[in-house]
Tab-separated table of C-alpha atoms in Angstrom:
chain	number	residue	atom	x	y	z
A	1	UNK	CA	108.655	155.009	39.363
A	2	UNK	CA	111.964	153.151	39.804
A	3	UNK	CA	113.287	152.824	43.198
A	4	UNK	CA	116.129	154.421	44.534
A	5	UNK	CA	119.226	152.030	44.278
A	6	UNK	CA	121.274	151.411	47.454
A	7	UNK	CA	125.137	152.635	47.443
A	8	UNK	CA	127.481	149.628	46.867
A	9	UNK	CA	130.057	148.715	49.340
A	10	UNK	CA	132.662	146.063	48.144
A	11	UNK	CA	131.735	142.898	50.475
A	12	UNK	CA	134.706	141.605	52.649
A	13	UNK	CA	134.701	139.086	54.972
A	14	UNK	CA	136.567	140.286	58.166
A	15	UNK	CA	137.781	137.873	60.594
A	16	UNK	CA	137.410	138.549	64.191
A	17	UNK	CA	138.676	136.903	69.359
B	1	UNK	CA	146.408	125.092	51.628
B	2	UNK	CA	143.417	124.351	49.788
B	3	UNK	CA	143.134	125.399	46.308
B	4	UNK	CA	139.632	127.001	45.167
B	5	UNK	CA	138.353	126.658	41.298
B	6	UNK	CA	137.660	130.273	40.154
B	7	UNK	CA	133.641	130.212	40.719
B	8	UNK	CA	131.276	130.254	37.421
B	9	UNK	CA	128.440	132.135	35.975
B	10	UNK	CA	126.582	128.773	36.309
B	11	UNK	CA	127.981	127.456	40.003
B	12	UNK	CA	125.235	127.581	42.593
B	13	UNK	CA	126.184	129.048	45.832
B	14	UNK	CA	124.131	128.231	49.125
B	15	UNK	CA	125.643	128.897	52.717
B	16	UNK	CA	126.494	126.213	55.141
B	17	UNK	CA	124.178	125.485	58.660
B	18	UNK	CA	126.082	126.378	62.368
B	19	UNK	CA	126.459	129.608	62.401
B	20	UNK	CA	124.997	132.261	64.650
B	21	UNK	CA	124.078	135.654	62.965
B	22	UNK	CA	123.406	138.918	64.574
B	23	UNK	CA	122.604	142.050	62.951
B	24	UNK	CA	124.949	145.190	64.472
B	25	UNK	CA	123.989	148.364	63.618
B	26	UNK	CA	123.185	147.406	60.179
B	27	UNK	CA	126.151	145.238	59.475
B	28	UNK	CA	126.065	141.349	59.869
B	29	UNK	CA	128.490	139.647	62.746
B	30	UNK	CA	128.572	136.083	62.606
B	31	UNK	CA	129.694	132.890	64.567
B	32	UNK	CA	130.845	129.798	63.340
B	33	UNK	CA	129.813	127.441	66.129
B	34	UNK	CA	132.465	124.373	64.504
B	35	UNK	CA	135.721	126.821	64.719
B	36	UNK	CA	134.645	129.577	67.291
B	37	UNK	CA	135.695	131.757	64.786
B	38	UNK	CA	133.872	135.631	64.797
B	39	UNK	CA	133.342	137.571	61.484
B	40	UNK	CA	131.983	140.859	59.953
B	41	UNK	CA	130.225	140.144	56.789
B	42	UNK	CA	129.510	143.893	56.726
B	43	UNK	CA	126.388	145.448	55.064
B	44	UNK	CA	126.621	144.163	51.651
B	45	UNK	CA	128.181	141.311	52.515
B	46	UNK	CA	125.621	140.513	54.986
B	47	UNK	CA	122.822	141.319	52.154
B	48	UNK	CA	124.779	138.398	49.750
B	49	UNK	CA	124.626	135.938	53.317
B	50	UNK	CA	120.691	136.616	52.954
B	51	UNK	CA	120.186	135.985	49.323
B	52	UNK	CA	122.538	132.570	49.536
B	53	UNK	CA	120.099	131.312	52.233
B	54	UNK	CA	118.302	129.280	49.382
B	55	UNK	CA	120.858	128.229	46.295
B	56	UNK	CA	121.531	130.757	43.673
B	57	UNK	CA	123.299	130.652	40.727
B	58	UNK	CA	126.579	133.453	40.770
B	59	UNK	CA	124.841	134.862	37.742
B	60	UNK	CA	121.596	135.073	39.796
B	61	UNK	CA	122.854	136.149	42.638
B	62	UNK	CA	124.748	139.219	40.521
B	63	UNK	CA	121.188	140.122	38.874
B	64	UNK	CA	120.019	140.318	42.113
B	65	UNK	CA	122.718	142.591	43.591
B	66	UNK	CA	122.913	144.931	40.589
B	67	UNK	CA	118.918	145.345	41.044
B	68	UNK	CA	119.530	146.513	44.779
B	69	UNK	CA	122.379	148.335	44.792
B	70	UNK	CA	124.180	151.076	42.481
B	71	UNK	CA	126.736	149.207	40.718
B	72	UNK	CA	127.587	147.957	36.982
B	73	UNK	CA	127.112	144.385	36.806
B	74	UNK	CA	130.723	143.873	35.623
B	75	UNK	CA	132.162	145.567	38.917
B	76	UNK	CA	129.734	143.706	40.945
B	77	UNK	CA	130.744	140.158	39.909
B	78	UNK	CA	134.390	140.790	40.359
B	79	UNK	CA	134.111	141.729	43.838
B	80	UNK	CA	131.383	139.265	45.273
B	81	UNK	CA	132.803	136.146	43.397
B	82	UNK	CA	136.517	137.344	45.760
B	83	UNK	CA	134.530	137.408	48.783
B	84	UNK	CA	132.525	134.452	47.550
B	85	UNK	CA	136.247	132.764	47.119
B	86	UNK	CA	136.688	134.068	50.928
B	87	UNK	CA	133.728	132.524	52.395
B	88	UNK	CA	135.056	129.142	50.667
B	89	UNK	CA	138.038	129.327	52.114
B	90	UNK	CA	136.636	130.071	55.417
B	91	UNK	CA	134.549	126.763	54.746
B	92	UNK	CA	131.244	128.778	55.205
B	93	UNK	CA	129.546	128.244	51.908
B	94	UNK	CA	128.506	124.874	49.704
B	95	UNK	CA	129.548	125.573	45.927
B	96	UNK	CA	128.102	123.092	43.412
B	97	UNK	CA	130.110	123.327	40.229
B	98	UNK	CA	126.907	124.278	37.200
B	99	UNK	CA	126.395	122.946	33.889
């Protein structure tokens, strides 16, 4: 059985102070 | 303003020691302890953070993501390799150009 595949979110780096 | 060579199928990627890393409601917030600065990495961005722990090759590291997560290969590479550029610029990853 093939496991269920996460849902993609682009990756962004977010700078934070 | 530093320039940053495109990164290759080949390039290994490995993050850099001194930073602090906390997990927030399933996204990843991080310190760097040299420039005090604070970032999100966010979920999937957080997820890449884990995998680069040990060095990986961008073409690795892509197999890997595609495996996980419900995206075309293609449209994976183009968006991590920009915030892989990002985390360069931010000088919070070690690229070693591959062969």
């Amino acid at each position: 059985m093939q496991n269920e595949k996460k849902e993609w979110q682009a990756p962004v780096l977010e700078v934070l102070v | 303003m530093t320039a940053i060579t495109p990164i290759d199928a080949n390039d290994v990627v490995t993050r850099k020691d001194g930073n602090l890393v906390s997990d927030m409601g399933g996204e990843k917030v991080m310190m760097s302890i040299s420039s005090g600065k604070y970032y999100n990495l966010g979920s999937t961005g957080g997820r890449i953070w884990e995998l680069i722990a040990e060095e990986r090759t961008l073409n690795d590291l892509i197999e890997t993501l595609a495996s996980e997560y419900d995206i075309q290969a293609e449209q994976c590479r183009e968006q991590v390799v920009a915030f892989l550029e990002h985390l360069s610029r931010e000088g919070l990853i070690h690229i070693s150009r591959g062969v």
